[in-house]
Tab-separated table of C-alpha atoms in Angstrom:
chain	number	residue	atom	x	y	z
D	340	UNK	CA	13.049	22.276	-23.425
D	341	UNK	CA	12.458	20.523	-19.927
D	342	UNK	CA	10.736	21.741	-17.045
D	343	UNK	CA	13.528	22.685	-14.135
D	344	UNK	CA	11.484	22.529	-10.384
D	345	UNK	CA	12.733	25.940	-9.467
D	346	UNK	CA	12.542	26.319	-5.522
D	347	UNK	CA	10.949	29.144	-4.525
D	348	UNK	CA	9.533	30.354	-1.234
D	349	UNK	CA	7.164	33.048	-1.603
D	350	UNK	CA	4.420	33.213	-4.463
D	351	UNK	CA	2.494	36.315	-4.850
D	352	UNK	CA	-0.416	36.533	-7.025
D	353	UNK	CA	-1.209	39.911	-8.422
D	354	UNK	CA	-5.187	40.254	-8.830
D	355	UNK	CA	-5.970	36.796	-7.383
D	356	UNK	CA	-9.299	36.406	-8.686
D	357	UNK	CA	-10.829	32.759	-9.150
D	358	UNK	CA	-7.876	31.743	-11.800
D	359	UNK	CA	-5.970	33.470	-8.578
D	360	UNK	CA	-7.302	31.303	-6.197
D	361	UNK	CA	-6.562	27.899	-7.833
D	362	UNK	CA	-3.293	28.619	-8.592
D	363	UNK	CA	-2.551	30.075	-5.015
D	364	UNK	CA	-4.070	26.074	-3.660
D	365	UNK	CA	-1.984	24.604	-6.167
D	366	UNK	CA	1.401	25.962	-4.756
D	367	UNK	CA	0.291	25.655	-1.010
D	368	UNK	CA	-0.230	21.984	-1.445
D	369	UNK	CA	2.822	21.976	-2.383
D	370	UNK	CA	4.138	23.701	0.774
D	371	UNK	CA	4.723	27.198	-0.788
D	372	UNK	CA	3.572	30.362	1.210
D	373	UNK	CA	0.982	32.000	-1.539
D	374	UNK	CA	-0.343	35.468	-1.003
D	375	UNK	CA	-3.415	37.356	-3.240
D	376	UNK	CA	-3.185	40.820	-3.647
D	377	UNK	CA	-6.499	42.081	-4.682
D	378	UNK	CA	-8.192	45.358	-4.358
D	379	UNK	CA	-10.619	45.420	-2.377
D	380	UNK	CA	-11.745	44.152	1.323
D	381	UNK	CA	-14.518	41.762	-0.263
D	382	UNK	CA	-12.018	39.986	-2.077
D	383	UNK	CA	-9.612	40.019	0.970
D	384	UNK	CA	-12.405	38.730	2.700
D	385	UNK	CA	-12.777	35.879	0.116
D	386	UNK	CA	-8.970	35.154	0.236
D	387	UNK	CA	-9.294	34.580	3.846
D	388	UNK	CA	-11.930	32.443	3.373
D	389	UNK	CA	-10.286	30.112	1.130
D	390	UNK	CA	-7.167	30.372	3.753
D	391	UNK	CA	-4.939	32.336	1.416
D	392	UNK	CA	-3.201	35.131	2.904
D	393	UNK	CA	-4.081	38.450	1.406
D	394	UNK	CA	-2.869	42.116	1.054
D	395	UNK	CA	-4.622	45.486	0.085
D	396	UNK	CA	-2.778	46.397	-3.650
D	397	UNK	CA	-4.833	49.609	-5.395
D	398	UNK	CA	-3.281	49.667	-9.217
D	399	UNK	CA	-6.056	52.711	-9.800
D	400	UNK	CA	-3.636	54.642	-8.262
D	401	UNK	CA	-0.510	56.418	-10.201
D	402	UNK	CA	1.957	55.771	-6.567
D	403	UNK	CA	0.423	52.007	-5.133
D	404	UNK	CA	2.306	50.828	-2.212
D	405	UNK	CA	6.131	50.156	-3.091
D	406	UNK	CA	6.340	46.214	-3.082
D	407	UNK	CA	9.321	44.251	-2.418
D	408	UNK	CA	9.879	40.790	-3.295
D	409	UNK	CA	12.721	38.405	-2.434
D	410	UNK	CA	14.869	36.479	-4.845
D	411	UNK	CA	13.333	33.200	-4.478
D	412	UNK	CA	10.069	34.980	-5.355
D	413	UNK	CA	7.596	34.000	-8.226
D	414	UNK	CA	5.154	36.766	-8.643
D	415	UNK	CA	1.824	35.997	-11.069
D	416	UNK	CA	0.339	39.374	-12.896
D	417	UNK	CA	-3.216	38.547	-13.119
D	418	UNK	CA	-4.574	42.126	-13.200
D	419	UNK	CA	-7.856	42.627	-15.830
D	420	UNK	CA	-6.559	46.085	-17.844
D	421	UNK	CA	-8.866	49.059	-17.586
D	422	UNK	CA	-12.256	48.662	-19.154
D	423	UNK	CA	-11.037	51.653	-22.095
D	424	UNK	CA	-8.077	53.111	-23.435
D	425	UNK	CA	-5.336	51.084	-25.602
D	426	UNK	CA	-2.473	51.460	-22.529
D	427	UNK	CA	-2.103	49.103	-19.796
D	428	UNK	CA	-2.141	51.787	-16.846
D	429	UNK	CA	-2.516	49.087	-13.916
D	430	UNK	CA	0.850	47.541	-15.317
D	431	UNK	CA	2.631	50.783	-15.433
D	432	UNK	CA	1.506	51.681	-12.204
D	433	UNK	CA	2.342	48.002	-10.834
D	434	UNK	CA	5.991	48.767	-12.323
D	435	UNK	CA	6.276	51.596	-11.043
D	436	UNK	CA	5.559	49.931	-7.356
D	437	UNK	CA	8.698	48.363	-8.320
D	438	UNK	CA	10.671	50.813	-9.396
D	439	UNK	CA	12.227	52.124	-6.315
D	440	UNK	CA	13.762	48.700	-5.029
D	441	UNK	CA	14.499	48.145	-8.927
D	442	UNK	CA	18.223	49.228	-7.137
D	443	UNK	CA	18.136	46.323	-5.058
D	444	UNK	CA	18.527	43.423	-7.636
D	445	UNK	CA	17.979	41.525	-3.797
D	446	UNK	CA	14.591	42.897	-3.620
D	447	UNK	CA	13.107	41.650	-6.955
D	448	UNK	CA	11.181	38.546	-8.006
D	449	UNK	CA	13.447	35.409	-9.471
D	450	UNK	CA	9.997	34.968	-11.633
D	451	UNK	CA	6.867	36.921	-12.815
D	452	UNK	CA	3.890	34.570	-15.562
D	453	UNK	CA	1.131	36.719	-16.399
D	454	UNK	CA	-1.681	36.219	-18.347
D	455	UNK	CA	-2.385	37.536	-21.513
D	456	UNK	CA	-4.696	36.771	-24.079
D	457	UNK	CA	-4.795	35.034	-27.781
D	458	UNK	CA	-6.218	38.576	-28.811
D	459	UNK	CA	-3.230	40.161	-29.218
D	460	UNK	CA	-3.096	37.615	-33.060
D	461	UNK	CA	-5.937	39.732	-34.130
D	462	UNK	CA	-8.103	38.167	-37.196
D	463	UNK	CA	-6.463	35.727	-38.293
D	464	UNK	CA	-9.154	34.656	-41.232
D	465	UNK	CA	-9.386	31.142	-39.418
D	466	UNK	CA	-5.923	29.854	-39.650
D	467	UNK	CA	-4.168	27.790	-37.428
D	468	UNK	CA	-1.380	29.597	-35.796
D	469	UNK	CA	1.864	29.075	-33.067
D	470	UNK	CA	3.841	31.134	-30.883
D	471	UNK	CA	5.692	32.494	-34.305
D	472	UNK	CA	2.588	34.526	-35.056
D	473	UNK	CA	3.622	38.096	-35.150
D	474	UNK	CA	0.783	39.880	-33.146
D	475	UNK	CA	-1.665	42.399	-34.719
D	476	UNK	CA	-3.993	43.613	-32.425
D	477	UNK	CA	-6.628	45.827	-33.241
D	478	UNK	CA	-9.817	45.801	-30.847
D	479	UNK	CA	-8.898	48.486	-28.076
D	480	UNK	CA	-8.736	45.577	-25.116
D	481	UNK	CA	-6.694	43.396	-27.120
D	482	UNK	CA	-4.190	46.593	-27.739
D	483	UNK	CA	-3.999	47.057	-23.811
D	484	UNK	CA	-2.910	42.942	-23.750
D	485	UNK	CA	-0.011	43.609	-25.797
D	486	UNK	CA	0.803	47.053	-23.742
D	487	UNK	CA	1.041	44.856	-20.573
D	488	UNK	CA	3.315	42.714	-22.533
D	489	UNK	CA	5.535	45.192	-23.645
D	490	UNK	CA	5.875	46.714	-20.715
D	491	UNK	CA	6.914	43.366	-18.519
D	492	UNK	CA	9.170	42.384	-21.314
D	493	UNK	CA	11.379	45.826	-21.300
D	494	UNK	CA	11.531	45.868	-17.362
D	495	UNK	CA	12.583	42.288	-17.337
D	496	UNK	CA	14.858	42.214	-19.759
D	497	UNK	CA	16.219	45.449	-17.734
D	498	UNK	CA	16.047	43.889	-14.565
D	499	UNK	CA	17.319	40.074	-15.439
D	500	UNK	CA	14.159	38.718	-14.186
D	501	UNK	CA	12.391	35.644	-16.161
D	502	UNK	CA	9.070	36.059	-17.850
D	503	UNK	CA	6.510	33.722	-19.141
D	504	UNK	CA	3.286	35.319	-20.981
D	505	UNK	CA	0.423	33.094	-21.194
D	506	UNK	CA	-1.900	34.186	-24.451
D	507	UNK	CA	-4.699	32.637	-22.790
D	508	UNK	CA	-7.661	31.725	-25.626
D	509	UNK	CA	-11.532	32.422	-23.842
D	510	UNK	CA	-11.868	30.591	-20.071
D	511	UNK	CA	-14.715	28.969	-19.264
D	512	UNK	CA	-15.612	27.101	-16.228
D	513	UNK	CA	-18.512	26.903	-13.114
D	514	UNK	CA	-18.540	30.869	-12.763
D	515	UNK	CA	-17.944	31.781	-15.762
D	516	UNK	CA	-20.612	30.545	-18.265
D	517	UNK	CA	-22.769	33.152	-19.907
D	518	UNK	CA	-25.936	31.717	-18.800
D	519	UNK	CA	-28.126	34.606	-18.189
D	520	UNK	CA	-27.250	35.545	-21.840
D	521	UNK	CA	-28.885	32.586	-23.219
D	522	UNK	CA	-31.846	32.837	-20.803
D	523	UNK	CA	-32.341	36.202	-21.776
D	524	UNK	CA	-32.191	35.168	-25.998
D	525	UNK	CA	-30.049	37.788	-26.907
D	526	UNK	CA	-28.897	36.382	-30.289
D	527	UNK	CA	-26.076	34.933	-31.834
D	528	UNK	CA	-24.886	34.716	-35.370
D	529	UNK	CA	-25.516	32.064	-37.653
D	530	UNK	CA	-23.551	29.368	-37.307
D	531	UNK	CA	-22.154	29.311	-40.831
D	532	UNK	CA	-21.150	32.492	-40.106
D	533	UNK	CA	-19.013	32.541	-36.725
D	534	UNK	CA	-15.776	32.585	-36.588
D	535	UNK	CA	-13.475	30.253	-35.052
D	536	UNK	CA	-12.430	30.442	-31.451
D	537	UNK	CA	-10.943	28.788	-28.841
D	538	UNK	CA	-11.617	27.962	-25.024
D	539	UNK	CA	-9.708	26.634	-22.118
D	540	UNK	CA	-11.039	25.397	-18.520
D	541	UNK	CA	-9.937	27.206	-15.355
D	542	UNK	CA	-8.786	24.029	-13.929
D	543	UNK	CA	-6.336	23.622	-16.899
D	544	UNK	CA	-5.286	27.188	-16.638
D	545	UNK	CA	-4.219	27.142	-13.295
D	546	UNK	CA	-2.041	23.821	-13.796
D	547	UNK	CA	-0.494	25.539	-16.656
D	548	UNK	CA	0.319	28.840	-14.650
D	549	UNK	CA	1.675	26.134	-12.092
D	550	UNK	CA	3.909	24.463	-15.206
D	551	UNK	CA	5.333	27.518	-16.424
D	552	UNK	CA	6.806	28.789	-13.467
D	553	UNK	CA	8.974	25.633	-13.363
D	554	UNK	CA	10.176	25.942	-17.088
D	555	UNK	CA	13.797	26.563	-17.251
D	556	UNK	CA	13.452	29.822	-19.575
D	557	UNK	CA	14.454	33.400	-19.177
D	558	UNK	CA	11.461	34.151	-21.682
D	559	UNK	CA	8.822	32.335	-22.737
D	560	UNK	CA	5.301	32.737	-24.933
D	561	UNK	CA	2.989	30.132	-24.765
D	562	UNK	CA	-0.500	29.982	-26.602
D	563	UNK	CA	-3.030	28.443	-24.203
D	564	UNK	CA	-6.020	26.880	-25.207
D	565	UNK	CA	-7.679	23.125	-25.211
D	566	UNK	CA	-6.648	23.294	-28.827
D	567	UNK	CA	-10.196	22.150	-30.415
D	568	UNK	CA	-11.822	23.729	-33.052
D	569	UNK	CA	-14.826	25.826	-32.442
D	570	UNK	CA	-16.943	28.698	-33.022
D	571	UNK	CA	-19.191	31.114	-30.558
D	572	UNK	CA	-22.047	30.060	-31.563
D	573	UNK	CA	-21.611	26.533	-31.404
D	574	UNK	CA	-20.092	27.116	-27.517
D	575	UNK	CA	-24.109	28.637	-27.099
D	576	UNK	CA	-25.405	26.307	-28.368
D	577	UNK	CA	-23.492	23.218	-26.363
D	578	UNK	CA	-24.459	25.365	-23.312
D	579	UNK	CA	-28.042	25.539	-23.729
D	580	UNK	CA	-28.455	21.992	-24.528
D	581	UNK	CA	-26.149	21.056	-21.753
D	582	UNK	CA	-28.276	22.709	-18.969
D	583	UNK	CA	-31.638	22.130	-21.031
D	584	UNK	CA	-32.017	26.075	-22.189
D	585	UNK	CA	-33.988	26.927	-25.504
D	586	UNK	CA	-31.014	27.663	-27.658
D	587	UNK	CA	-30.513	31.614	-28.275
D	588	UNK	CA	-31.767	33.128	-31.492
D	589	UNK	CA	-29.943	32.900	-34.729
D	590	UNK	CA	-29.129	36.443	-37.281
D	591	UNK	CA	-26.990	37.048	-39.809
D	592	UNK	CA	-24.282	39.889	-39.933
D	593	UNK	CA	-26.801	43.145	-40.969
D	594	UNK	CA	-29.133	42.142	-37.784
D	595	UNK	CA	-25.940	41.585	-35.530
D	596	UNK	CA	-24.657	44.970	-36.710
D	597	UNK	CA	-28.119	46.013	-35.174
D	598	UNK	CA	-28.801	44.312	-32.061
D	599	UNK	CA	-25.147	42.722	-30.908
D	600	UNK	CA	-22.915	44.756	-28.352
D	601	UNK	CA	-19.901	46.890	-30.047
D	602	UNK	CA	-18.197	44.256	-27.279
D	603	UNK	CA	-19.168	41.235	-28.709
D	604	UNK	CA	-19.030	42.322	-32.523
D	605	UNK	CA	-15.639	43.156	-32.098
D	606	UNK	CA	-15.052	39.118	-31.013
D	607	UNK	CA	-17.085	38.050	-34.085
D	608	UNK	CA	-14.853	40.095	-36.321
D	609	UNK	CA	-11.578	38.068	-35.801
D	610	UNK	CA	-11.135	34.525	-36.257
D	611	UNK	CA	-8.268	31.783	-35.664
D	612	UNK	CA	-7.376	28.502	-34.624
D	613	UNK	CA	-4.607	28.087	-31.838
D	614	UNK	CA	-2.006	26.032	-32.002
D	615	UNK	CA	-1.137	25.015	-28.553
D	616	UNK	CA	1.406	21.765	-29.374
D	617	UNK	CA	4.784	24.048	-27.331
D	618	UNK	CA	2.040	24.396	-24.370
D	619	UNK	CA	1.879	20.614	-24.401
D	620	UNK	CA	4.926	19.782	-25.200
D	621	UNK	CA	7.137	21.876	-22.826
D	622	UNK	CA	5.248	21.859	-19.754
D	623	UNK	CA	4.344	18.533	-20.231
D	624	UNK	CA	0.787	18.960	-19.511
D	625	UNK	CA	-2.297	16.814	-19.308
D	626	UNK	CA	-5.174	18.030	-19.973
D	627	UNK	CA	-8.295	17.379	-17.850
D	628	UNK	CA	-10.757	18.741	-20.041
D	629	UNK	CA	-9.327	18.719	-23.701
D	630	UNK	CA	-12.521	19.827	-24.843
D	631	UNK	CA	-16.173	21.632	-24.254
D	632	UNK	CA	-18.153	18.296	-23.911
D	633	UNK	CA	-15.742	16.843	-21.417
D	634	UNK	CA	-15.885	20.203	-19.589
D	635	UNK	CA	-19.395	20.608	-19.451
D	636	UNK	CA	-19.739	17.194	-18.472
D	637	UNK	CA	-18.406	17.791	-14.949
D	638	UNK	CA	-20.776	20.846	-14.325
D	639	UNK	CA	-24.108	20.739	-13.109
D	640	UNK	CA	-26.802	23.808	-12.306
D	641	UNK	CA	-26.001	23.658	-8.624
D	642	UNK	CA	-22.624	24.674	-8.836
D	643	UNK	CA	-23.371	27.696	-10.947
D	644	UNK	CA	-23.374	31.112	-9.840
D	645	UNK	CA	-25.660	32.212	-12.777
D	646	UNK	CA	-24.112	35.636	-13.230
D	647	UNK	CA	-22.492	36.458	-16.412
C-alpha cells in the first residue's frame, strides 16, 4: 500500500489536547488551515496561544452544535471517552452533530483518524500480535474504545467517508510521565511478575496521525506503538533512574490486590506484545524515538510539568 498526498484544505481536530496540538503544527507547516475544538475556554485559551484557531464543541451534551465540514476536510476524533460506563456517549453525541447535514454528502469530511487504543486486544498472555487480532476487550474503558470504533465504522461505511483507527499502545512524553507516582512510592509489582506492555512518544504519534491521513485507504487499522518489548514496572523503574528518583517499592500480586488502584490492576491483568511492522511499513515512518532510553534521553526535569 503507498501513501497518496491527499489535498485537503481544512483540518479539524476533535479534542485537541497536547497529541492535538502537535498534529494541528504539523499540518500548518505545511500550509493547511487547522482548527481545535476543545471544551472549554482554558483550552481555547491555550489553542490561541499556540496560534491554532479554536472553537467551543461540548460532547457532554446529547444536541452539541450541528458541525459541517467540507469535502476536502480531514477531521481527527481525539475525544478521551467518559471516565465510566462501557458506551462511547461523546462519539454518539459527536455523530449525532453530524447527523443532520449527513443529507448533504457536500457537507461531510473526505477523512476522519481517530485514536483508539491497543486495549481493545484485551490479555493477550504476552503474545505478539498484528492488526489480524480479533479484539476482546474486557476492562470497562477499553469496552468504550471499541464502542467509539464501532460507531465511526457504521457511519462511515454509511456515509462513504474514509476511516483510519489508530490502536494507540500507552503515550509517554514531557507531560505525561507519572512522576509524582514514583515520588510518592506507591508500589509496583515485581518485576517477574508484570506483564508486557508497550509505549509510544507523542512526537511519534503525531507524525503518524499526520501519515495516515495521506494513506490511500477507505479503511484502515493500524497498531501503534515503538514496538519494543517492555513491562510497567521496568518503564518505573527507567524513570526513576532517569531523573535520579529512589525507585518505587516492589509487591507481589496478594499486596497489589491490597494497595494498587482497581485502575491500575486492571492494566496489570492483561498482557501483549504489539506488532507494529503495517504501521512502519505503510506510512513509511521513521521513528524518532524507537524506544524508552532514546526517549528519555531527550527529556530533562525542566521541561516537566510534574503532574500525573
Amino acid at each position: 500500500m503507498n501513501l497518496q498526498i491527499t489535498p485537503y484544505k481544512y483540518v479539524y481536530i476533535i479534542g485537541c489536547g497536547d497529541v492535538g496540538e502537535r498534529v494541528a503544527l504539523r499540518w500548518q507547516a505545511e500550509g493547511i488551515v487547522s482548527t481545535g475544538l476543545v471544551a472549554t475556554e482554558a483550552s481555547l485559551e491555550r489553542l490561541r496561544s499556540r496560534g491554532i484557531k479554536g472553537l467551543r464543541l461540548d460532547l457532554d451534551s446529547p444536541k452539541p452544535v450541528a458541525l459541517k465540514f467540507s469535502p476536502d476536510s480531514l477531521v481527527y476524533y481525539f475525544v478521551p471517552p467518559p471516565v465510566e460506563g462501557i458506551r462511547d456517549s461523546r462519539c454518539q453525541h459527536f455523530l449525532a452533530s453530524l447527523w443532520e447535514r449527513a443529507a448533504e454528502q457536500a457537507n461531510l469530511p473526505k477523512r476522519i483518524v481517530a485514536i483508539s487504543t491497543t486495549g481493545v486486544y484485551g490479555d493477550c498472555g504476552g503474545e505478539k500480535i498484528n492488526e489480524e487480532q480479533i479484539p476482546n476487550p474486557v476492562a470497562d474503558r477499553a469496552l468504550r474504545r471499541f464502542d467509539m470504533e464501532n460507531q465511526l465504522r457504521e457511519w462511515c461505511v454509511q456515509h462513504t467517508v474514509r476511516l483510519v483507527i489508530l490502536r494507540v499502545a500507552g503515550i509517554y512524553g514531557p507531560q505525561r510521565l507519572p512522576l509524582q507516582r514514583i515520588q510518592k512510592a506507591i508500589p509496583v509489582l515485581h518485576e517477574a511478575l508484570a506483564p508486557n506492555t508497550n509505549r509510544i512518544h507523542e512526537e511519534d504519534l503525531a507524525d503518524i496521525c499526520v501519515a495516515a491521513a495521506k494513506v490511500d485507504t477507505a479503511f484502515r487499522v493500524y497498531n501503534v506503538s515503538d514496538g519494543t518489548d517492555s513491562n510497567m514496572t521496568a518503564y518505573f523503574y527507567a524513570l526513576a533512574d532517569h531523573f535520579k528518583l529512589t525507585r518505587p517499592p516492589a509487591v507481589d500480586w496478594q499486596e497489589a490486590e491490597r494497595v494498587m488502584s482497581a485502575g491500575m490492576l486492571s492494566y496489570l491483568k492483561e498482557s501483549r506484545r504489539i506488532d507494529n511492522t503495517r504501521m512502519l511499513k505503510e506510512l513509511a515512518i521513521q521513528l524518532r524515538y524507537p524506544d524508552l532510553e532514546k526517549g528519555l534521553s531527550e527529556i530533562s526535569l525542566d521541561m516537566i510539568d510534574n503532574d500525573d
